[in-house]
Backbone as a printed PyTorch tensor [residue, N CA C, xyz], in Angstrom:
tensor([[[ 51.9450,  83.4870, -16.0330],
         [ 51.9200,  82.9670, -17.3740],
         [ 50.6130,  82.2470, -17.6730]],

        [[ 50.0800,  81.5360, -16.6600],
         [ 48.8270,  80.8220, -16.8750],
         [ 47.6820,  81.7690, -17.2100]],

        [[ 47.5830,  82.8830, -16.5150],
         [ 46.5120,  83.8510, -16.7860],
         [ 46.6100,  84.3470, -18.2130]],

        [[ 47.8100,  84.5370, -18.6960],
         [ 48.0280,  85.0050, -20.0600],
         [ 47.5410,  83.9660, -21.0730]],

        [[ 47.8710,  82.7000, -20.8460],
         [ 47.4140,  81.6330, -21.7480],
         [ 45.8980,  81.5080, -21.7240]],

        [[ 45.3330,  81.6070, -20.5450],
         [ 43.8940,  81.5200, -20.3870],
         [ 43.2020,  82.6640, -21.1260]],

        [[ 43.7470,  83.8640, -20.9790],
         [ 43.1700,  85.0230, -21.6700],
         [ 43.2970,  84.8760, -23.1850]],

        [[ 44.4120,  84.3300, -23.6570],
         [ 44.6040,  84.1280, -25.1010],
         [ 43.5760,  83.1440, -25.6340]],

        [[ 43.3590,  82.0760, -24.8650],
         [ 42.3820,  81.0730, -25.2730],
         [ 40.9810,  81.6740, -25.3730]],

        [[ 40.5920,  82.4660, -24.3820],
         [ 39.2910,  83.1370, -24.3810],
         [ 39.1900,  84.0920, -25.5530]],

        [[ 40.2690,  84.8290, -25.8200],
         [ 40.2890,  85.7700, -26.9320],
         [ 40.1150,  85.0450, -28.2720]],

        [[ 40.7960,  83.9290, -28.4540],
         [ 40.6830,  83.1560, -29.7000],
         [ 39.2620,  82.6310, -29.8630]],

        [[ 38.6790,  82.0940, -28.8020],
         [ 37.3040,  81.5840, -28.8730],
         [ 36.3250,  82.7140, -29.1910]],

        [[ 36.5400,  83.8820, -28.6120],
         [ 35.6670,  85.0270, -28.8610],
         [ 35.7570,  85.4610, -30.3180]],

        [[ 36.9700,  85.5570, -30.8390],
         [ 37.1640,  85.9620, -32.2420],
         [ 36.5230,  84.9350, -33.1690]],

        [[ 36.7240,  83.6530, -32.8690],
         [ 36.1450,  82.5860, -33.6900],
         [ 34.6100,  82.6690, -33.6680]],

        [[ 34.0230,  82.8810, -32.5000],
         [ 32.5690,  82.9870, -32.3750],
         [ 32.0540,  84.2030, -33.1420]],

        [[ 32.7920,  85.3110, -33.0600],
         [ 32.3920,  86.5130, -33.7930],
         [ 32.4610,  86.2730, -35.2970]],

        [[ 33.4510,  85.4940, -35.7320],
         [ 33.5740,  85.1630, -37.1570],
         [ 32.3630,  84.3770, -37.6440]],

        [[ 31.9630,  83.3660, -36.8790],
         [ 30.7830,  82.5800, -37.2560],
         [ 29.5240,  83.4410, -37.2270]],

        [[ 29.4320,  84.3100, -36.2400],
         [ 28.2820,  85.2030, -36.1610],
         [ 28.2320,  86.1170, -37.3820]],

        [[ 29.3870,  86.6330, -37.8080],
         [ 29.4410,  87.5020, -38.9880],
         [ 28.9930,  86.7470, -40.2350]],

        [[ 29.4670,  85.5200, -40.4060],
         [ 29.0570,  84.7040, -41.5660],
         [ 27.5510,  84.4690, -41.5240]],

        [[ 27.0360,  84.1140, -40.3530],
         [ 25.6040,  83.8670, -40.1950],
         [ 24.7890,  85.1150, -40.5480]],

        [[ 25.2080,  86.2720, -40.0570],
         [ 24.4870,  87.5170, -40.3330],
         [ 24.5510,  87.8870, -41.8120]],

        [[ 25.6760,  87.6300, -42.4510],
         [ 25.7870,  87.8970, -43.8910],
         [ 24.8160,  87.0110, -44.6670]],

        [[ 24.7490,  85.7310, -44.3110],
         [ 23.8250,  84.8270, -44.9960],
         [ 22.3740,  85.2460, -44.7840]],

        [[ 22.0530,  85.6990, -43.5870],
         [ 20.6950,  86.1610, -43.3140],
         [ 20.3360,  87.4120, -44.1140]],

        [[ 21.3290,  88.2270, -44.4260],
         [ 21.0480,  89.4650, -45.1450],
         [ 20.8010,  89.2250, -46.6290]],

        [[ 21.0320,  88.0010, -47.0980],
         [ 20.8040,  87.6700, -48.5010],
         [ 19.8450,  86.4970, -48.6570]],

        [[ 18.6570,  86.5590, -48.0760],
         [ 17.7560,  85.4010, -48.1520],
         [ 17.3060,  85.0970, -49.5710]],

        [[ 17.2110,  86.1150, -50.4070],
         [ 16.7320,  85.8740, -51.7590],
         [ 17.7810,  85.2070, -52.6280]],

        [[ 19.0290,  85.2590, -52.2340],
         [ 20.0740,  84.5990, -53.0190],
         [ 19.8590,  83.0880, -53.0270]],

        [[ 19.2490,  82.5660, -51.9660],
         [ 19.0170,  81.1390, -51.8690],
         [ 17.5640,  80.7720, -52.1520]],

        [[ 16.6940,  81.7550, -52.2260],
         [ 15.2600,  81.4960, -52.3670],
         [ 14.9270,  80.7430, -53.6400]],

        [[ 15.5380,  81.1110, -54.7520],
         [ 15.1800,  80.4690, -56.0060],
         [ 15.5120,  78.9870, -55.9890]],

        [[ 16.7040,  78.6270, -55.5270],
         [ 17.0460,  77.2090, -55.4820],
         [ 16.1650,  76.4870, -54.4750]],

        [[ 15.8520,  77.1260, -53.3710],
         [ 14.9460,  76.5230, -52.4100],
         [ 13.5810,  76.3050, -53.0540]],

        [[ 13.1060,  77.2690, -53.8410],
         [ 11.8090,  77.0940, -54.4810],
         [ 11.8660,  75.9610, -55.4970]],

        [[ 12.9510,  75.8590, -56.2300],
         [ 13.0790,  74.7850, -57.2240],
         [ 12.9290,  73.4200, -56.5700]],

        [[ 13.5660,  73.2410, -55.4440],
         [ 13.4700,  71.9840, -54.7110],
         [ 12.0460,  71.7710, -54.1970]],

        [[ 11.4750,  72.8250, -53.6110],
         [ 10.1030,  72.7650, -53.1220],
         [  9.1490,  72.4170, -54.2670]],

        [[  9.3020,  73.0980, -55.3960],
         [  8.4130,  72.9050, -56.5370],
         [  8.4800,  71.4630, -57.0450]],

        [[  9.6610,  70.9150, -57.1230],
         [  9.8250,  69.5430, -57.6000],
         [  9.0450,  68.5730, -56.7050]],

        [[  9.1600,  68.7430, -55.4090],
         [  8.4650,  67.8810, -54.4480],
         [  6.9590,  68.1040, -54.4980]],

        [[  6.5440,  69.3780, -54.5350],
         [  5.1190,  69.7100, -54.5660],
         [  4.4710,  69.1550, -55.8350]],

        [[  5.1040,  69.3830, -56.9660],
         [  4.5850,  68.9110, -58.2520],
         [  4.4330,  67.3870, -58.2520]],

        [[  5.4340,  66.6840, -57.7400],
         [  5.3740,  65.2200, -57.6790],
         [  4.2330,  64.7500, -56.7780]],

        [[  4.0330,  65.4350, -55.6580],
         [  2.9660,  65.0600, -54.7280],
         [  1.5870,  65.2830, -55.3530]],

        [[  1.4020,  66.4040, -56.0510],
         [  0.1180,  66.6740, -56.7040],
         [ -0.1190,  65.6600, -57.8230]],

        [[  0.9010,  65.4020, -58.6250],
         [  0.7750,  64.4500, -59.7320],
         [  0.4090,  63.0580, -59.2200]],

        [[  0.9650,  62.6770, -58.0740],
         [  0.6750,  61.3700, -57.4770],
         [ -0.6270,  61.3630, -56.6690]],

        [[ -1.2240,  62.5440, -56.4640],
         [ -2.4430,  62.6280, -55.6560],
         [ -2.1870,  62.4020, -54.1800]],

        [[ -0.9860,  62.7240, -53.7120],
         [ -0.6110,  62.5260, -52.3230],
         [ -1.1030,  63.7070, -51.4780]],

        [[ -2.3480,  63.6090, -51.0380],
         [ -2.9920,  64.6970, -50.3000],
         [ -2.2480,  65.0700, -49.0230]],

        [[ -1.7330,  64.0870, -48.3060],
         [ -1.0560,  64.3590, -47.0240],
         [  0.2040,  65.1980, -47.2440]],

        [[  0.9980,  64.8460, -48.2420],
         [  2.2180,  65.6070, -48.5200],
         [  1.8830,  67.0080, -48.9910]],

        [[  0.8980,  67.1210, -49.8740],
         [  0.5000,  68.4430, -50.3740],
         [ -0.0210,  69.3000, -49.2220]],

        [[ -0.7920,  68.7180, -48.3200],
         [ -1.3080,  69.4590, -47.1600],
         [ -0.1650,  69.9530, -46.2730]],

        [[  0.8740,  69.1390, -46.0910],
         [  2.0260,  69.5520, -45.2850],
         [  2.7660,  70.7270, -45.9280]],

        [[  2.6560,  70.8630, -47.2360],
         [  3.3590,  71.9100, -47.9720],
         [  2.4700,  73.1340, -48.2010]],

        [[  1.3320,  73.1800, -47.5160],
         [  0.3370,  74.2380, -47.6660],
         [  0.2250,  75.0490, -46.3900]],

        [[  0.0460,  76.3650, -46.5540],
         [ -0.1830,  77.2620, -45.4200],
         [ -1.6840,  77.5130, -45.3130]],

        [[ -2.2030,  77.3770, -44.1120],
         [ -3.6290,  77.5880, -43.8740],
         [ -3.8490,  78.8710, -43.0880]],

        [[ -4.9400,  79.5780, -43.3480],
         [ -5.9640,  79.2360, -44.3340],
         [ -5.4490,  79.4360, -45.7650]],

        [[ -5.8700,  78.5460, -46.6500],
         [ -5.4980,  78.6150, -48.0560],
         [ -6.4610,  79.5540, -48.7560]],

        [[ -5.9260,  80.5980, -49.3590],
         [ -6.7320,  81.5780, -50.0750],
         [ -7.3230,  80.9470, -51.3320]],

        [[ -8.5720,  81.2590, -51.6150],
         [ -9.2630,  80.7090, -52.7840],
         [ -9.7520,  81.8560, -53.6790]],

        [[-10.1940,  81.5390, -54.9050],
         [-10.6530,  82.5880, -55.8240],
         [-11.8170,  83.4110, -55.2520]],

        [[-12.0650,  84.5250, -55.9160],
         [-13.1180,  85.4630, -55.5420],
         [-14.4270,  84.7330, -55.2440]],

        [[-15.0140,  85.0440, -54.1000],
         [-16.2800,  84.5110, -53.6230],
         [-16.2580,  83.0110, -53.3200]],

        [[-15.0800,  82.4280, -53.1850],
         [-14.9510,  81.0320, -52.7640],
         [-14.3210,  81.0400, -51.3780]],

        [[-14.9430,  80.3350, -50.4810],
         [-14.5120,  80.2890, -49.0860],
         [-13.0970,  79.7090, -48.9610]],

        [[-12.2580,  80.3430, -48.1330],
         [-10.8930,  79.8710, -47.8770],
         [-10.9230,  78.4760, -47.2540]],

        [[ -9.8520,  77.7310, -47.4610],
         [ -9.7100,  76.4000, -46.8740],
         [ -9.0110,  76.5780, -45.5260]],

        [[ -9.7150,  76.2390, -44.4430],
         [ -9.2510,  76.5600, -43.0900],
         [ -8.1370,  75.6740, -42.5420]],

        [[ -8.1630,  74.3740, -42.8520],
         [ -7.2190,  73.4490, -42.2150],
         [ -6.9960,  72.2080, -43.0760]],

        [[ -6.1650,  71.2960, -42.5860],
         [ -5.8130,  70.0930, -43.3500],
         [ -7.0120,  69.1880, -43.6130]],

        [[ -7.9090,  69.0830, -42.6540],
         [ -9.0800,  68.2250, -42.8280],
         [ -9.9680,  68.7580, -43.9550]],

        [[-10.2110,  70.0510, -43.9370],
         [-11.0200,  70.6680, -44.9940],
         [-10.2720,  70.5810, -46.3360]],

        [[ -8.9730,  70.7400, -46.3040],
         [ -8.1510,  70.6260, -47.5110],
         [ -8.3300,  69.2510, -48.1440]],

        [[ -8.3020,  68.2180, -47.3310],
         [ -8.4680,  66.8540, -47.8340],
         [ -9.8380,  66.6710, -48.4900]],

        [[-10.8700,  67.2270, -47.8610],
         [-12.2320,  67.1380, -48.4200],
         [-12.3580,  67.9230, -49.7290]],

        [[-11.6620,  69.0510, -49.8290],
         [-11.8030,  69.9380, -50.9890],
         [-10.6660,  69.7890, -52.0030]],

        [[ -9.8550,  68.7690, -51.8430],
         [ -8.6840,  68.5550, -52.6950],
         [ -9.0410,  68.5970, -54.1900]],

        [[-10.0720,  67.8720, -54.5830],
         [-10.4580,  67.8550, -56.0050],
         [-10.9130,  69.2260, -56.4950]],

        [[-11.5810,  69.9730, -55.6540],
         [-11.9920,  71.3360, -56.0080],
         [-10.7580,  72.2010, -56.2980]],

        [[ -9.7210,  72.0230, -55.4860],
         [ -8.5070,  72.8340, -55.6130],
         [ -7.6820,  72.4270, -56.8270]],

        [[ -7.4600,  71.1360, -56.9960],
         [ -6.5230,  70.6600, -58.0100],
         [ -7.1570,  70.0750, -59.2670]],

        [[ -8.4980,  69.8940, -59.2480],
         [ -9.1640,  69.3520, -60.4360],
         [-10.4050,  70.1640, -60.7920]],

        [[-10.5390,  71.3420, -60.1850],
         [-11.7040,  72.1910, -60.4160],
         [-11.6520,  72.8600, -61.7780]],

        [[-11.1850,  74.0890, -61.8210],
         [-11.1160,  74.8280, -63.0870],
         [ -9.9320,  74.3870, -63.9420]],

        [[ -8.8780,  73.9210, -63.3070],
         [ -7.6770,  73.4510, -64.0260],
         [ -7.3390,  72.0470, -63.5430]],

        [[ -6.7320,  71.2780, -64.4300],
         [ -6.2220,  69.9660, -64.0490],
         [ -4.7600,  70.1740, -63.6420]],

        [[ -4.5470,  70.3690, -62.3460],
         [ -3.2140,  70.7220, -61.8510],
         [ -2.1810,  69.6440, -62.1530]],

        [[ -2.5420,  68.3780, -61.9790],
         [ -1.5770,  67.3000, -62.2200],
         [ -1.0800,  67.3330, -63.6640]],

        [[ -1.9760,  67.5830, -64.5890],
         [ -1.5940,  67.6640, -65.9990],
         [ -0.8060,  68.9500, -66.2760]],

        [[ -1.2740,  70.0450, -65.7530],
         [ -0.6480,  71.3510, -65.9710],
         [  0.7580,  71.4130, -65.3890]],

        [[  0.9310,  70.9050, -64.1820],
         [  2.2150,  71.0180, -63.4940],
         [  3.3390,  70.3180, -64.2480]],

        [[  2.9970,  69.3390, -65.0720],
         [  4.0100,  68.6670, -65.8670],
         [  4.6500,  69.5710, -66.9040]],

        [[  3.9100,  70.6070, -67.3380],
         [  4.3950,  71.5150, -68.3860],
         [  4.6710,  72.9280, -67.8900]],

        [[  3.9990,  73.3160, -66.8240],
         [  4.0760,  74.7030, -66.3440],
         [  5.4530,  75.0390, -65.7900]],

        [[  5.8470,  76.2870, -66.0170],
         [  7.0990,  76.8090, -65.4730],
         [  6.7650,  77.8120, -64.3790]],

        [[  7.4410,  77.7320, -63.2480],
         [  7.2050,  78.7100, -62.1770],
         [  7.5030,  80.1300, -62.6680]],

        [[  6.6410,  81.0470, -62.2960],
         [  6.8090,  82.4620, -62.6490],
         [  7.1200,  83.2310, -61.3700]],

        [[  8.2960,  83.8400, -61.3230],
         [  8.7020,  84.5940, -60.1270],
         [  7.9510,  85.9170, -60.1040]],

        [[  7.0810,  86.0730, -59.1040],
         [  6.2850,  87.2890, -58.9580],
         [  7.0880,  88.3460, -58.1880]],

        [[  7.6670,  87.9130, -57.0610],
         [  8.5360,  88.7480, -56.2290],
         [  9.6140,  87.8300, -55.6560]],

        [[ 10.4910,  88.3770, -54.8250],
         [ 11.5140,  87.5460, -54.1860],
         [ 10.9080,  86.5090, -53.2540]],

        [[  9.6830,  86.7600, -52.8150],
         [  9.0440,  85.8640, -51.8440],
         [  7.7820,  85.2150, -52.3820]],

        [[  7.5440,  85.3050, -53.6830],
         [  6.3140,  84.7300, -54.2430],
         [  6.5340,  84.2140, -55.6620]],

        [[  5.9960,  83.0230, -55.9110],
         [  5.9800,  82.4260, -57.2510],
         [  4.5430,  82.0920, -57.6010]],

        [[  4.2530,  82.0670, -58.8830],
         [  2.9560,  81.6470, -59.3680],
         [  3.1320,  80.5890, -60.4400]],

        [[  2.2190,  79.6490, -60.4620],
         [  2.1510,  78.6570, -61.5260],
         [  0.8240,  78.9090, -62.2190]],

        [[  0.8810,  79.2080, -63.5180],
         [ -0.3150,  79.5290, -64.2820],
         [ -0.7270,  78.3290, -65.1190]],

        [[ -2.0010,  77.9700, -65.0240],
         [ -2.5310,  76.8160, -65.7390],
         [ -3.7250,  77.2090, -66.6010]],

        [[ -3.8860,  76.5410, -67.7540],
         [ -5.0810,  76.7640, -68.5720],
         [ -6.2800,  76.0360, -67.9500]],

        [[ -7.4620,  76.3790, -68.4320],
         [ -8.6650,  75.6650, -67.9870],
         [ -8.5550,  74.2010, -68.3780]],

        [[ -9.1650,  73.3210, -67.5830],
         [ -9.0500,  71.8900, -67.8700],
         [ -9.7250,  71.4990, -69.1800]],

        [[-10.7140,  72.2960, -69.6270],
         [-11.3750,  72.0060, -70.9000],
         [-10.5190,  72.3880, -72.1050]],

        [[ -9.5160,  73.2400, -71.8930],
         [ -8.6060,  73.6710, -72.9710],
         [ -7.1620,  73.5440, -72.4730]],

        [[ -6.7060,  72.3180, -72.2200],
         [ -5.4120,  72.1130, -71.5680],
         [ -4.1900,  72.5620, -72.3700]],

        [[ -4.3550,  72.7840, -73.6700],
         [ -3.2110,  73.1990, -74.4930],
         [ -3.2140,  74.6890, -74.8030]],

        [[ -4.1560,  75.4210, -74.2290],
         [ -4.2610,  76.8610, -74.4730],
         [ -3.4010,  77.6190, -73.4580]],

        [[ -2.0810,  77.5870, -73.6620],
         [ -1.1580,  78.2130, -72.7200],
         [ -1.1520,  79.7330, -72.8390]],

        [[ -1.7390,  80.2820, -73.9070],
         [ -1.8500,  81.7480, -74.0230],
         [ -2.9360,  82.2720, -73.1040]],

        [[ -3.8720,  81.4020, -72.7470],
         [ -4.9360,  81.7550, -71.8190],
         [ -4.8400,  80.7840, -70.6390]],

        [[ -3.9770,  81.1210, -69.7020],
         [ -3.7640,  80.2790, -68.5240],
         [ -4.0440,  81.1060, -67.2690]],

        [[ -5.3390,  81.2970, -66.9520],
         [ -5.6950,  82.2140, -65.8680],
         [ -5.7370,  81.6230, -64.4600]],

        [[ -5.5690,  80.3160, -64.3430],
         [ -5.6470,  79.7070, -63.0220],
         [ -4.2510,  79.7460, -62.3990]],

        [[ -4.1300,  80.5030, -61.3190],
         [ -2.8260,  80.7240, -60.6990],
         [ -2.7580,  80.0480, -59.3430]],

        [[ -1.7530,  79.1850, -59.2060],
         [ -1.4260,  78.5690, -57.9300],
         [ -0.3220,  79.4300, -57.3250]],

        [[ -0.5330,  79.9020, -56.1000],
         [  0.3560,  80.8870, -55.4800],
         [  1.2020,  80.2240, -54.3860]],

        [[  2.4990,  80.5290, -54.4170],
         [  3.4540,  79.9770, -53.4620],
         [  4.2370,  81.1250, -52.8450]],

        [[  4.3710,  81.0910, -51.5230],
         [  5.0780,  82.1630, -50.8250],
         [  6.1400,  81.5960, -49.9010]],

        [[  7.1920,  82.3900, -49.7260],
         [  8.2370,  82.0490, -48.7690],
         [  7.7690,  82.5050, -47.3930]],

        [[  7.5240,  81.5520, -46.5200],
         [  7.0510,  81.8380, -45.1590],
         [  8.1980,  81.6080, -44.1740]],

        [[  7.9360,  81.8270, -42.9090],
         [  8.9490,  81.5950, -41.8760],
         [  9.4010,  80.1430, -41.8460]],

        [[  8.5260,  79.2410, -42.2630],
         [  8.8800,  77.8110, -42.2430],
         [  9.2450,  77.2870, -43.6310]],

        [[  9.5420,  78.1960, -44.5680],
         [  9.9260,  77.7830, -45.9190],
         [  8.8270,  78.0460, -46.9300]],

        [[  9.0050,  77.5350, -48.1410],
         [  8.0140,  77.7390, -49.2040],
         [  6.7530,  76.9570, -48.9020]],

        [[  5.6040,  77.6080, -49.1660],
         [  4.3020,  76.9780, -48.9430],
         [  3.3510,  77.3690, -50.0690]],

        [[  2.4180,  76.4790, -50.3500],
         [  1.2980,  76.7590, -51.2500],
         [  0.3310,  77.6040, -50.4320]],

        [[  0.0410,  78.8330, -50.8970],
         [ -0.7580,  79.7430, -50.0760],
         [ -2.0690,  80.1840, -50.7170]],

        [[ -2.2690,  79.9000, -52.0010],
         [ -3.5050,  80.3580, -52.5920],
         [ -3.7460,  79.8460, -53.9900]],

        [[ -5.0020,  79.9270, -54.3770],
         [ -5.4630,  79.5890, -55.7170],
         [ -6.2770,  80.7730, -56.2030]],

        [[ -6.0710,  81.1660, -57.4400],
         [ -6.7600,  82.3290, -57.9670],
         [ -7.1130,  82.1320, -59.4310]],

        [[ -8.2220,  82.7190, -59.8500],
         [ -8.5620,  82.8090, -61.2760],
         [ -8.3540,  84.2730, -61.6150]],

        [[ -7.2850,  84.5830, -62.3340],
         [ -6.9360,  85.9840, -62.5780],
         [ -7.9540,  86.6900, -63.4670]],

        [[ -8.8720,  85.9540, -64.0870],
         [ -9.9280,  86.5660, -64.9010],
         [-11.0480,  87.1280, -64.0400]],

        [[-11.1160,  86.7230, -62.7790],
         [-12.2280,  87.1780, -61.9090],
         [-11.8320,  88.3840, -61.1040]]])
């Protein structure tokens, strides 16, 4: 009788483990179902950090090397990012000002763009060619590039 109880216990644990594994695999098969809400949370934090000028937080939310516009050298690491912060966020566009009004644009399931007008024409939302690029990486959403879509 003991062997029977022991086998039943093992069988129940195995079925339970398989159930959790099935749930886990189902969730993994639908990563984009959660991506948008994850991006919303990421965007809120990223936007607040840029608006506050919190370079350390923004750097932690960035994937390196950070892609830059045509003929502009990529940003290799956090130290270089800190030195070039104003170039990135106050260069062609005033990101802190723009991010307050800009709406994320879903490019693909794994990429969003934030489009900003030039800093000299901050209210010209019909001409907003400065794109901040965000991608879903293995470690979550990251700021991965800056682009001027006119170039």
